[in-house]
XYZ file of C-alpha atoms in Angstrom:
737
model
C 0.540 0.144 -0.056
C 1.222 2.789 -1.319
C 0.366 6.696 -0.417
C -0.206 10.299 -2.110
C 1.198 13.165 0.152
C -2.472 13.841 0.228
C -3.504 10.032 1.802
C -0.277 10.375 4.265
C -2.021 13.070 5.849
C -4.708 10.643 6.211
C -4.190 7.698 6.775
C -5.653 6.095 9.871
C -2.673 5.464 12.804
C -5.331 4.478 16.016
C -3.969 0.822 15.684
C -0.721 -0.052 15.383
C 0.305 -3.409 15.142
C 3.872 -4.727 15.878
C 4.978 -8.224 15.136
C 6.946 -10.645 17.613
C 8.184 -14.340 16.479
C 8.152 -15.583 20.168
C 4.813 -14.697 20.361
C 3.724 -15.965 17.017
C 6.261 -18.023 15.070
C 7.255 -17.387 10.885
C 4.170 -20.578 9.510
C 1.499 -18.711 12.285
C 1.941 -14.617 11.670
C -0.018 -14.094 8.208
C -3.400 -15.172 9.484
C -2.944 -14.456 12.911
C -2.622 -10.846 11.647
C -4.983 -10.506 9.294
C -7.396 -11.836 11.675
C -6.128 -8.830 13.828
C -6.676 -6.561 11.151
C -10.589 -7.484 11.000
C -11.176 -6.696 14.667
C -9.279 -2.696 13.743
C -5.532 -2.535 13.153
C -4.873 -0.042 11.270
C -1.088 -0.655 10.350
C 1.066 -3.329 10.855
C 4.634 -3.671 10.983
C 7.203 -6.346 10.367
C 9.567 -6.817 13.191
C 11.966 -10.064 13.993
C 15.260 -9.337 14.424
C 16.428 -13.014 14.075
C 15.540 -13.227 11.279
C 17.975 -13.173 7.707
C 16.659 -10.830 4.948
C 15.883 -13.879 3.036
C 13.142 -15.387 5.972
C 12.276 -11.735 6.661
C 11.514 -11.169 2.637
C 9.559 -14.677 2.499
C 7.029 -13.075 5.711
C 6.968 -9.484 3.851
C 5.757 -11.079 0.358
C 3.063 -13.790 2.294
C 2.262 -11.047 4.416
C 1.552 -8.589 1.755
C -0.422 -10.446 -0.683
C -2.645 -11.929 2.222
C -3.515 -8.072 2.847
C -3.571 -6.963 -0.157
C -3.675 -3.078 0.063
C -5.866 -2.661 3.114
C -3.579 -1.307 5.410
C 0.084 -0.401 5.020
C 3.155 -2.415 5.657
C 6.160 -1.102 7.310
C 9.343 -3.544 7.645
C 11.405 -3.095 10.626
C 14.947 -1.759 9.860
C 15.781 -2.955 6.938
C 16.020 0.037 4.040
C 17.075 -2.592 1.091
C 14.032 -4.990 1.186
C 11.388 -2.310 1.411
C 12.945 -0.944 -1.485
C 13.002 -3.870 -3.183
C 8.748 -4.818 -2.001
C 7.941 -1.887 -2.162
C 6.621 -1.652 1.739
C 6.976 1.343 3.995
C 10.491 1.226 6.278
C 10.032 1.949 10.221
C 14.350 2.693 11.858
C 15.190 3.183 15.196
C 18.181 4.825 17.097
C 20.066 2.556 16.255
C 19.751 2.203 12.693
C 20.781 4.281 9.498
C 20.494 7.907 9.988
C 16.841 9.234 9.326
C 18.111 11.865 6.792
C 19.951 9.138 4.827
C 17.030 6.503 5.097
C 15.162 9.799 3.722
C 16.809 9.987 1.262
C 17.046 6.508 -0.125
C 13.627 5.656 -0.368
C 10.948 7.170 -2.905
C 8.909 9.654 -1.895
C 5.793 7.428 -1.951
C 7.316 5.211 0.448
C 6.725 6.562 4.403
C 8.935 6.085 7.039
C 8.035 5.939 11.190
C 10.899 6.589 13.340
C 11.179 5.241 16.756
C 11.705 8.153 19.349
C 12.622 7.622 23.168
C 12.586 11.364 24.498
C 12.769 14.982 23.539
C 16.754 15.383 22.520
C 16.517 12.991 19.272
C 12.891 14.942 18.903
C 14.075 18.353 17.885
C 17.189 16.529 16.432
C 15.060 15.140 13.929
C 13.217 17.923 12.764
C 16.565 20.348 12.971
C 18.626 17.817 10.435
C 15.121 17.700 8.472
C 15.166 22.120 7.904
C 18.519 21.367 7.767
C 18.406 19.522 4.755
C 14.980 19.941 3.234
C 14.575 16.378 4.085
C 10.927 15.254 4.236
C 10.684 15.228 7.824
C 9.617 11.730 9.422
C 5.609 10.516 8.811
C 5.150 9.188 11.821
C 7.045 8.463 15.500
C 6.637 6.016 17.543
C 7.073 7.037 21.487
C 7.906 5.570 23.885
C 8.526 3.469 25.713
C 5.274 3.782 27.947
C 6.317 1.504 30.634
C 8.539 -1.019 30.897
C 7.717 -3.142 28.737
C 10.198 -7.555 28.562
C 9.182 -7.604 24.647
C 12.615 -4.763 24.891
C 14.315 -5.521 27.820
C 17.035 -2.791 26.461
C 14.551 0.133 25.853
C 15.364 3.604 26.735
C 13.982 4.685 30.182
C 9.779 4.924 30.910
C 8.281 8.135 29.489
C 4.623 7.403 31.188
C 1.966 9.458 30.542
C 3.142 12.930 30.826
C 6.163 12.468 29.062
C 4.131 10.650 25.469
C 2.012 13.482 26.213
C 4.458 16.490 26.417
C 6.674 15.000 22.690
C 2.864 13.821 20.959
C 2.271 18.088 21.468
C 5.954 18.163 19.618
C 5.536 16.132 17.134
C 2.153 17.974 16.410
C 3.721 21.032 16.264
C 6.046 19.695 13.723
C 2.778 18.170 11.921
C 3.942 14.734 12.036
C 1.890 12.248 13.376
C 2.810 10.129 16.500
C 1.686 6.505 18.413
C 2.577 5.291 21.978
C 4.517 2.172 22.152
C 6.086 0.421 24.888
C 4.183 -1.900 27.877
C 0.000 -0.960 26.007
C -2.181 -3.238 27.202
C -5.855 -3.024 27.676
C -5.701 -2.065 31.581
C -3.773 1.423 30.022
C -4.820 1.543 26.373
C -7.969 4.226 26.955
C -5.387 6.107 29.317
C -3.346 7.614 25.984
C -6.864 9.225 24.603
C -5.935 12.426 26.161
C -1.923 12.141 25.539
C -3.025 13.769 22.214
C -0.870 10.560 20.042
C -2.730 9.513 16.856
C -2.276 5.754 17.428
C -1.543 2.915 20.055
C 0.948 1.125 19.023
C 0.950 -2.814 20.407
C 2.607 -5.834 20.068
C 2.075 -8.550 22.948
C -1.176 -7.264 23.891
C -2.340 -8.652 20.069
C 1.159 -11.185 19.028
C -0.275 -12.941 22.209
C -4.020 -13.019 22.615
C -5.824 -16.549 21.663
C -8.958 -14.011 19.594
C -6.842 -11.230 17.820
C -9.602 -10.149 15.906
C -11.706 -9.058 19.095
C -8.390 -8.155 21.340
C -7.558 -5.608 18.522
C -11.516 -4.008 18.632
C -11.570 -4.344 22.425
C -7.995 -2.037 22.097
C -9.488 0.238 19.563
C -12.664 0.952 21.298
C -10.459 1.833 24.478
C -8.386 3.994 22.692
C -11.285 5.766 20.391
C -13.298 6.266 23.191
C -12.177 9.797 23.772
C -13.446 10.352 27.503
C -15.494 12.874 28.728
C -14.249 16.031 30.668
C -14.516 16.182 34.196
C -15.909 19.468 33.959
C -19.025 18.086 31.566
C -21.734 16.184 32.928
C -23.229 13.131 31.450
C -25.417 13.594 28.824
C -28.688 12.908 29.286
C -30.513 11.090 25.831
C -33.847 10.763 25.353
C -34.763 7.408 23.023
C -38.438 8.329 21.115
C -39.145 4.406 19.821
C -40.880 1.006 20.131
C -40.261 -1.802 22.665
C -38.881 -4.876 22.442
C -38.926 -7.229 25.545
C -36.872 -9.900 24.242
C -34.334 -6.833 25.170
C -32.171 -6.389 21.824
C -33.755 -4.104 19.587
C -35.931 -0.727 20.253
C -35.775 1.174 23.427
C -33.680 -1.330 25.276
C -30.998 -0.979 23.256
C -31.183 2.620 23.028
C -31.147 2.422 26.455
C -27.785 -0.353 26.546
C -26.467 1.432 24.173
C -26.652 5.066 25.317
C -24.609 4.061 28.735
C -22.671 1.621 27.050
C -21.179 5.245 24.865
C -21.636 7.210 28.318
C -24.410 8.548 28.326
C -27.664 8.855 30.678
C -30.875 7.043 28.973
C -34.160 8.122 29.183
C -37.267 6.929 27.035
C -40.729 7.527 25.696
C -42.400 4.157 24.114
C -44.459 4.152 20.867
C -45.346 1.429 20.161
C -45.982 -1.813 22.355
C -44.097 -4.289 20.061
C -44.725 -8.578 21.139
C -41.402 -9.419 19.798
C -37.656 -11.962 19.659
C -35.162 -12.497 18.202
C -37.557 -14.684 15.235
C -39.426 -12.040 14.532
C -42.625 -9.480 15.449
C -45.818 -11.059 16.778
C -48.083 -8.117 17.502
C -47.685 -3.951 17.843
C -50.112 -2.865 20.129
C -49.727 2.033 19.737
C -50.830 3.647 22.720
C -52.838 7.068 22.687
C -50.461 9.511 21.314
C -52.282 11.571 24.317
C -50.301 9.137 26.726
C -47.056 10.018 24.026
C -46.898 13.248 24.682
C -47.736 13.037 28.200
C -44.370 11.344 28.591
C -42.441 13.481 26.333
C -43.699 16.103 28.451
C -42.730 14.475 31.381
C -39.380 14.498 30.746
C -38.811 17.589 29.020
C -40.439 19.516 31.949
C -37.742 18.064 34.572
C -34.594 16.642 32.669
C -32.304 18.837 30.442
C -31.842 17.131 27.607
C -28.207 17.360 25.470
C -30.110 14.703 22.166
C -33.000 13.025 20.570
C -32.264 9.250 19.332
C -35.827 8.873 16.702
C -36.732 5.326 16.087
C -40.313 3.298 15.132
C -43.145 5.792 14.459
C -46.146 3.893 13.187
C -48.306 6.525 11.886
C -49.059 9.433 10.770
C -50.341 10.247 14.434
C -47.526 9.708 15.921
C -45.621 11.417 13.247
C -47.666 14.924 14.376
C -46.880 14.743 17.934
C -43.143 14.304 18.381
C -43.334 16.946 15.861
C -45.906 19.102 18.159
C -43.462 18.226 20.558
C -40.279 19.191 18.723
C -41.425 22.295 17.885
C -42.112 23.332 21.923
C -39.027 21.542 22.804
C -36.214 22.497 19.794
C -33.020 20.372 20.043
C -29.690 20.608 18.638
C -28.942 17.626 17.884
C -32.088 14.525 16.559
C -30.965 11.194 15.427
C -33.699 9.647 13.486
C -33.270 6.383 13.018
C -36.443 5.762 9.806
C -37.920 2.588 10.289
C -39.774 1.912 7.070
C -38.480 -1.587 6.071
C -38.723 -4.625 7.687
C -35.825 -7.389 7.792
C -38.136 -9.323 5.300
C -37.933 -6.258 3.112
C -41.465 -5.369 3.749
C -42.836 -2.051 4.340
C -43.779 -1.504 7.597
C -45.504 2.014 7.202
C -48.531 3.308 5.266
C -48.184 5.877 1.980
C -49.276 8.740 4.532
C -47.030 8.101 7.106
C -43.296 7.277 4.376
C -44.553 11.120 3.624
C -45.018 12.274 6.672
C -42.281 10.719 8.011
C -39.719 12.023 5.116
C -41.257 15.341 6.005
C -39.875 14.878 9.387
C -36.863 13.530 8.175
C -36.038 17.490 7.847
C -36.437 18.125 11.516
C -33.794 15.508 12.082
C -29.954 16.686 12.805
C -28.872 13.654 11.423
C -30.019 10.535 9.904
C -29.207 7.244 9.992
C -31.468 5.340 7.014
C -30.007 1.627 6.078
C -30.431 1.597 2.425
C -33.251 0.435 1.395
C -35.055 3.079 3.811
C -32.649 5.488 1.894
C -34.157 4.970 -1.298
C -37.577 5.318 0.373
C -36.688 8.806 1.539
C -34.896 9.741 -2.145
C -37.975 7.948 -3.385
C -35.597 6.621 -6.255
C -35.068 2.573 -6.237
C -32.589 1.111 -3.686
C -28.543 1.538 -4.881
C -27.053 -0.879 -5.900
C -23.149 -0.214 -5.016
C -21.327 2.061 -2.363
C -20.782 5.272 -4.743
C -24.987 4.570 -5.758
C -25.469 4.781 -1.626
C -23.220 7.991 -1.315
C -24.490 10.473 -4.252
C -28.180 8.907 -3.803
C -27.172 10.164 0.789
C -26.612 12.894 -1.189
C -28.877 14.483 -3.144
C -31.335 13.097 0.699
C -29.325 15.178 3.119
C -29.413 18.241 0.174
C -33.123 17.619 0.321
C -33.734 17.084 4.226
C -30.905 19.754 5.103
C -29.360 16.824 7.983
C -26.528 14.621 6.993
C -26.588 11.354 6.515
C -25.206 8.104 7.791
C -24.454 5.313 5.505
C -24.443 1.646 6.083
C -23.857 -0.836 3.629
C -25.104 -3.652 5.478
C -27.686 -4.732 3.123
C -24.938 -3.447 0.304
C -22.170 -6.814 -0.821
C -18.428 -6.768 -0.439
C -15.544 -8.320 2.330
C -15.964 -4.415 3.800
C -18.562 -3.331 5.063
C -18.990 0.254 5.130
C -20.423 3.354 7.033
C -20.122 6.966 5.673
C -21.098 10.602 7.261
C -22.316 12.463 4.106
C -23.960 15.712 3.519
C -25.149 18.391 0.545
C -21.152 18.935 0.334
C -20.684 15.156 -0.241
C -18.871 12.205 0.941
C -17.219 14.061 4.180
C -15.334 10.613 5.557
C -15.442 7.398 5.788
C -15.245 4.885 8.089
C -14.512 0.872 7.049
C -14.311 -2.440 9.046
C -14.303 -6.332 7.271
C -17.838 -7.718 7.550
C -18.251 -9.754 10.529
C -19.712 -13.666 9.866
C -22.730 -13.737 12.534
C -26.217 -14.136 13.040
C -26.743 -11.854 15.623
C -27.299 -8.537 13.859
C -30.601 -7.859 15.637
C -31.062 -4.465 16.691
C -27.944 -2.651 15.224
C -29.449 -0.353 13.773
C -31.334 1.326 16.832
C -27.901 0.235 19.152
C -25.997 2.409 15.785
C -28.563 5.691 16.035
C -28.526 5.979 19.982
C -24.756 5.571 20.138
C -24.111 8.173 18.339
C -26.834 10.627 19.488
C -25.207 10.398 22.521
C -21.690 11.100 20.863
C -22.953 14.303 19.621
C -24.958 14.958 22.733
C -21.627 14.839 24.608
C -19.751 17.143 21.636
C -18.083 14.687 19.951
C -18.156 15.873 16.094
C -20.054 13.795 13.848
C -17.440 12.283 12.188
C -15.431 11.853 15.800
C -18.706 10.620 17.037
C -18.983 7.519 14.123
C -15.329 6.936 14.235
C -16.267 5.545 17.931
C -19.665 3.824 17.447
C -18.016 1.600 14.891
C -15.170 0.860 16.582
C -17.602 -0.347 19.514
C -20.335 -1.882 17.661
C -18.056 -3.620 15.781
C -16.647 -5.595 19.076
C -20.385 -5.604 20.277
C -21.278 -7.771 17.088
C -17.889 -9.822 16.645
C -18.471 -10.866 20.601
C -22.034 -11.199 19.996
C -21.517 -14.837 20.517
C -21.062 -15.064 23.885
C -24.241 -14.235 24.678
C -26.927 -17.455 23.821
C -29.688 -15.169 23.012
C -32.686 -16.940 21.418
C -32.711 -18.222 18.501
C -33.303 -16.614 15.573
C -31.150 -12.753 14.568
C -29.380 -12.825 18.082
C -28.747 -9.291 20.143
C -25.196 -7.313 19.953
C -23.090 -7.688 22.712
C -23.197 -3.413 24.529
C -21.670 -4.072 26.834
C -18.692 -6.306 25.460
C -15.865 -3.706 26.302
C -16.747 -2.842 29.693
C -17.976 -7.008 31.290
C -15.446 -9.281 32.918
C -16.356 -11.667 31.331
C -16.841 -11.207 27.383
C -13.193 -10.094 26.439
C -11.007 -9.630 29.380
C -9.294 -12.921 29.127
C -7.364 -11.746 26.642
C -5.983 -8.771 28.438
C -2.795 -10.696 28.783
C -0.974 -13.301 26.510
C -2.560 -16.673 26.117
C -0.323 -19.731 24.920
C -0.906 -19.872 20.643
C -3.377 -21.507 20.064
C -5.467 -21.654 23.148
C -9.249 -22.184 22.954
C -9.959 -24.605 24.549
C -12.522 -22.734 26.413
C -15.326 -25.351 26.190
C -15.640 -29.270 26.204
C -15.516 -30.414 23.320
C -18.343 -33.940 22.399
C -16.781 -37.568 21.493
C -15.982 -37.540 18.364
C -18.351 -39.047 16.181
C -14.369 -41.318 14.503
C -12.767 -41.688 17.596
C -9.378 -40.515 18.595
C -6.621 -43.078 17.514
C -4.623 -42.741 21.548
C -4.128 -40.424 24.374
C -2.381 -37.885 22.143
C -4.645 -37.673 19.352
C -7.800 -37.535 22.018
C -5.996 -34.417 23.659
C -6.060 -32.165 20.609
C -9.570 -33.391 20.226
C -9.887 -31.961 23.965
C -7.660 -28.282 23.210
C -10.503 -27.974 20.329
C -13.924 -27.863 22.337
C -15.081 -24.238 22.080
C -13.545 -23.764 18.679
C -15.563 -27.045 18.077
C -18.170 -24.787 18.997
C -17.869 -22.367 17.222
C -17.372 -24.514 13.367
C -20.730 -26.162 14.546
C -22.590 -23.110 15.090
C -21.746 -20.951 11.721
C -24.384 -20.152 9.665
C -23.000 -21.425 6.901
C -23.067 -25.517 8.343
C -26.362 -25.272 10.072
C -27.268 -23.900 6.093
C -25.563 -26.348 4.123
C -27.567 -29.147 6.888
C -31.134 -27.730 6.091
C -30.372 -26.933 2.617
C -31.220 -23.314 2.402
C -27.136 -22.049 1.403
C -27.561 -20.023 -1.224
C -25.709 -21.636 -4.401
C -23.551 -18.425 -5.295
C -22.125 -19.556 -1.103
C -21.768 -22.833 -2.096
C -20.220 -22.127 -5.384
C -17.877 -20.093 -3.578
C -17.080 -22.193 -0.766
C -15.943 -24.962 -3.791
C -14.386 -22.425 -5.903
C -11.998 -22.240 -2.809
C -12.185 -25.797 -1.957
C -10.835 -26.381 -5.019
C -7.402 -23.858 -4.787
C -7.387 -25.013 -1.323
C -6.818 -29.107 -2.178
C -4.732 -27.834 -4.938
C -2.071 -27.095 -2.438
C -3.032 -29.230 0.017
C -1.674 -31.597 -2.116
C 1.702 -30.400 -2.338
C 1.801 -30.410 1.446
C 0.826 -34.200 1.631
C 2.986 -34.671 -1.372
C 6.023 -33.220 0.913
C 4.851 -35.071 4.006
C 5.102 -38.258 2.566
C 8.375 -37.424 1.363
C 9.405 -37.199 5.429
C 6.882 -39.933 6.665
C 9.245 -42.847 8.781
C 7.797 -45.952 6.430
C 6.974 -46.893 3.262
C 2.908 -47.646 4.386
C 3.220 -43.740 5.428
C 4.193 -42.615 2.296
C 1.965 -45.048 0.526
C -0.533 -43.470 2.518
C -0.085 -39.606 1.929
C 1.242 -39.752 -1.376
C -1.771 -41.441 -1.589
C -3.661 -38.777 -0.064
C -1.993 -36.474 -2.639
C -3.312 -38.329 -5.417
C -6.979 -37.985 -3.879
C -6.738 -34.151 -3.389
C -6.084 -33.658 -7.061
C -8.840 -36.363 -8.335
C -11.263 -34.268 -5.579
C -10.345 -30.749 -7.295
C -11.134 -32.643 -11.030
C -14.526 -32.875 -9.784
C -15.815 -30.070 -8.071
C -14.227 -28.092 -11.470
C -16.573 -30.565 -13.596
C -20.015 -31.683 -11.715
C -19.762 -28.743 -9.231
C -17.946 -24.967 -10.949
C -18.278 -26.348 -14.237
C -15.519 -26.393 -17.273
C -16.263 -22.825 -18.319
C -15.864 -21.060 -14.534
C -13.371 -18.792 -14.064
C -11.976 -18.843 -10.120
C -11.272 -15.628 -9.083
C -7.820 -17.263 -7.223
C -7.507 -18.574 -3.625
C -9.091 -15.830 -1.299
C -6.638 -14.965 2.333
C -8.113 -16.859 4.188
C -6.897 -19.614 1.492
C -4.080 -18.357 0.999
C -2.966 -18.479 4.794
C -4.118 -21.780 5.257
C -2.397 -23.186 2.704
C 0.408 -21.038 2.991
C 0.816 -22.593 6.384
C 0.435 -26.146 5.497
C 2.959 -25.620 2.604
C 5.535 -24.402 5.936
C 4.840 -27.083 8.478
C 5.368 -30.152 5.173
C 8.158 -28.307 4.342
C 10.479 -27.967 7.623
C 8.921 -29.408 9.879
C 9.575 -32.335 11.652
C 7.153 -35.227 10.561
C 5.263 -35.144 13.808
C 4.110 -31.024 14.000
C 3.631 -31.789 9.795
C 1.109 -34.671 10.381
C -0.654 -32.595 13.168
C -0.851 -30.075 10.977
C -2.559 -31.669 8.414
C -4.724 -33.926 10.694
C -7.449 -31.347 10.833
C -8.565 -31.515 7.043
C -9.243 -35.416 7.063
C -10.469 -35.011 10.933
C -12.901 -32.273 11.471
C -14.350 -32.302 7.802
C -14.927 -36.284 8.630
C -16.765 -34.972 12.036
C -18.558 -32.347 10.100
C -19.412 -35.341 7.352
C -20.817 -37.503 10.064
C -22.771 -34.483 11.960
C -24.813 -33.362 8.373
C -25.254 -37.134 7.219
C -28.284 -37.454 9.728
C -29.454 -33.668 6.923
C -28.754 -35.916 4.263
C -31.199 -36.646 1.502
C -31.875 -37.520 -2.458
C -33.253 -34.367 -3.180
C -30.984 -32.527 -0.578
C -29.016 -29.564 -2.654
C -25.600 -30.511 -1.424
C -25.840 -34.362 -1.965
C -23.475 -35.249 -3.422
C -20.942 -32.891 -1.126
C -22.194 -34.138 1.934
C -21.693 -38.081 0.631
C -18.510 -37.214 -0.063
C -17.232 -35.592 3.025
C -19.599 -38.624 5.097
C -18.665 -41.508 3.186
C -17.532 -45.228 4.831
C -14.205 -44.200 2.287
C -13.418 -41.114 3.850
C -13.456 -42.356 7.122
C -10.948 -45.070 6.517
C -8.932 -42.638 5.692
C -9.181 -40.406 8.390
C -8.744 -43.093 10.780
C -5.734 -44.044 8.947
C -4.347 -40.436 9.326
C -5.232 -40.404 13.298
C -3.554 -43.844 13.975
C -0.219 -42.092 12.098
C -0.109 -39.007 13.246
C -0.693 -41.009 17.432
C 2.068 -43.204 16.875
C 4.315 -40.462 16.056
C 3.051 -38.594 18.862
C 4.083 -41.717 20.717
C 7.565 -41.237 19.300
C 8.404 -37.582 19.481
C 9.910 -35.830 22.699
C 8.000 -33.828 24.284
C 9.229 -30.675 22.923
C 8.080 -31.667 20.013
C 4.549 -33.220 20.482
C 4.476 -29.304 22.489
C 4.727 -28.330 18.908
C 2.428 -30.828 17.118
C -0.227 -29.567 19.270
C 0.034 -25.862 18.730
C 0.137 -26.557 14.608
C -2.841 -28.928 14.854
C -4.785 -25.821 17.039
C -3.375 -23.691 14.566
C -4.461 -25.596 11.299
C -8.339 -26.253 13.276
C -8.592 -22.563 13.265
C -7.397 -22.282 9.747
C -10.633 -24.784 9.255
C -12.888 -22.606 11.017
C -11.721 -19.675 8.921
C -12.164 -21.554 6.272
C -16.200 -22.473 6.741
C -17.134 -19.315 7.664
C -15.530 -17.424 4.502
C -18.250 -17.617 2.494
C -21.044 -16.738 4.788
C -18.677 -13.997 6.345
C -18.376 -11.732 2.739
C -22.246 -11.099 2.570
C -22.573 -9.905 6.217
C -21.533 -6.631 7.770
C -22.072 -4.748 10.871
């Protein structure tokens, strides 16, 4: 990712990740970093001081290919490597002098510089001024506290020292990030120092769930604390109810609290609903709604109003009259007009009344179908069309519009601030694969109203809300509420049980947070049984995936299955190579033949996929980052690791696939749309291959020394995590915040 001078000024430095091989070895690095980027990492610095130039080049190429320009990548210290790969550079005080490095690198590549004290910063500024060389694009200020990852680091600066250096860097026009000992328990403190971001190593590289930890770190840093002189904002929600707690006024009050406000509510409709749908609606008399509104405004200062469900012309008129009598500076309108099913919720007269009422809002937060109703046009098909339509809506109604891409397609989930002058800011996150999206619209609009009521600008408010909501959705599965579209986890960054497990580094692959059920294909012995027991929480997550559930009941969209088959074919081609490498290492001719036969069968199945499912004329878009990360891991493991480690790495593709095939066998019928796939992976022949693979892995682990057994367990766990993401990727690409 190269940048122009204009783009340099807008680089998002808020969560800067520095890699460390002591937490994630090279073969696991790419996948771990991709997961962290999904959670909100905005810059990556590749650091491995022990690696040779050739080894680091392999890592850098793999990482750059997988990241695909989504975030800037910096190489630590190696100037020639940055030049040859066209990557950005970070240098320390003991490396090549900054001015010399800047003169070597082309202008489109950025350089970061470590700064440990005021003298170093002043010296750099003076040298650049004297030589006419561009100042560093970013400086890493630290360490904040003493940190075990850099035992030879300079004395800790503390909050006061970071603040002083950040102020001086800002005066010179240099972006800054704080580094050195930053964890979940102190990330929020750095918000007030003036740095542009936080730079983390162990807090993310040692996390078992990097996407969740990244979301939490980013949320803590970007959640600007309220000034002590400012009272907590009072936010009024005008909305319907949800007795199951996930949407409407319930979601509003939780979101307001999570965003730092005091929530109040006036109820417009009594709704009998849960995660499966709406059962009944009762509308209280409009004079009672007015009585609720007056009771609040007669007694309490209101800093912002969030308005949700207004289901009739009478309700809209009542709120209009109250606003005329009680003018508000911040009115966030979530124009609820379209049900999840796509049905229109309002009569034409009410839609027209709501369009007129929109002129009283300061901010509108429609989804794209609702945006089309406000514009009185056909729904937009692309992100650009949605932003252009939002500009027309903003011009017509005199309100800012938040564009949400939830109903659009693409791997990124975008949210934009659009005014009559066009797009003002865009915030993007990787789409999350989850069915727990109940109440996301309510939650976004009420949290946004809270941040605006506290005094944030619209861009600042939306930035905070997107980071918070991303974490709320990413951790939503831990709530386990309802059988349908569950709610988001509003207090994910407050509850100790939600994400606090990632507060300190966790051993690689330690995801045994639930007991695994007995495998349908028994382990071959104690060592493989231990591997299965380690994957309890992971197995639970795999079987709960929408992809697996829909595959079982036959409702999986054809386009999702086609995408999956495409990636499976590409995967099998590389998996075949990994098995061939493993065969060459096998200690007996019997095992060599088994793994070699498996390699040949992969090519046969790949051809079958192209012939039966994809068609001979199908043109693949190539391996996804998820697929590439998995196959890179497998070929690296099979190519350079001991036989026991390599065998453990390839085992999940046998065992987990077979377990899922056995699990889905009960759903398979002759008229099932995916019966051929279910039959292939649930067949007796495939089960026999799995049992043989288990016996060989068991024997290899029995013969291996304890250190190798430990590394083999890590390889098995890492491959199992790849399996989770591989199964999930088809569904993930069509979901968003």
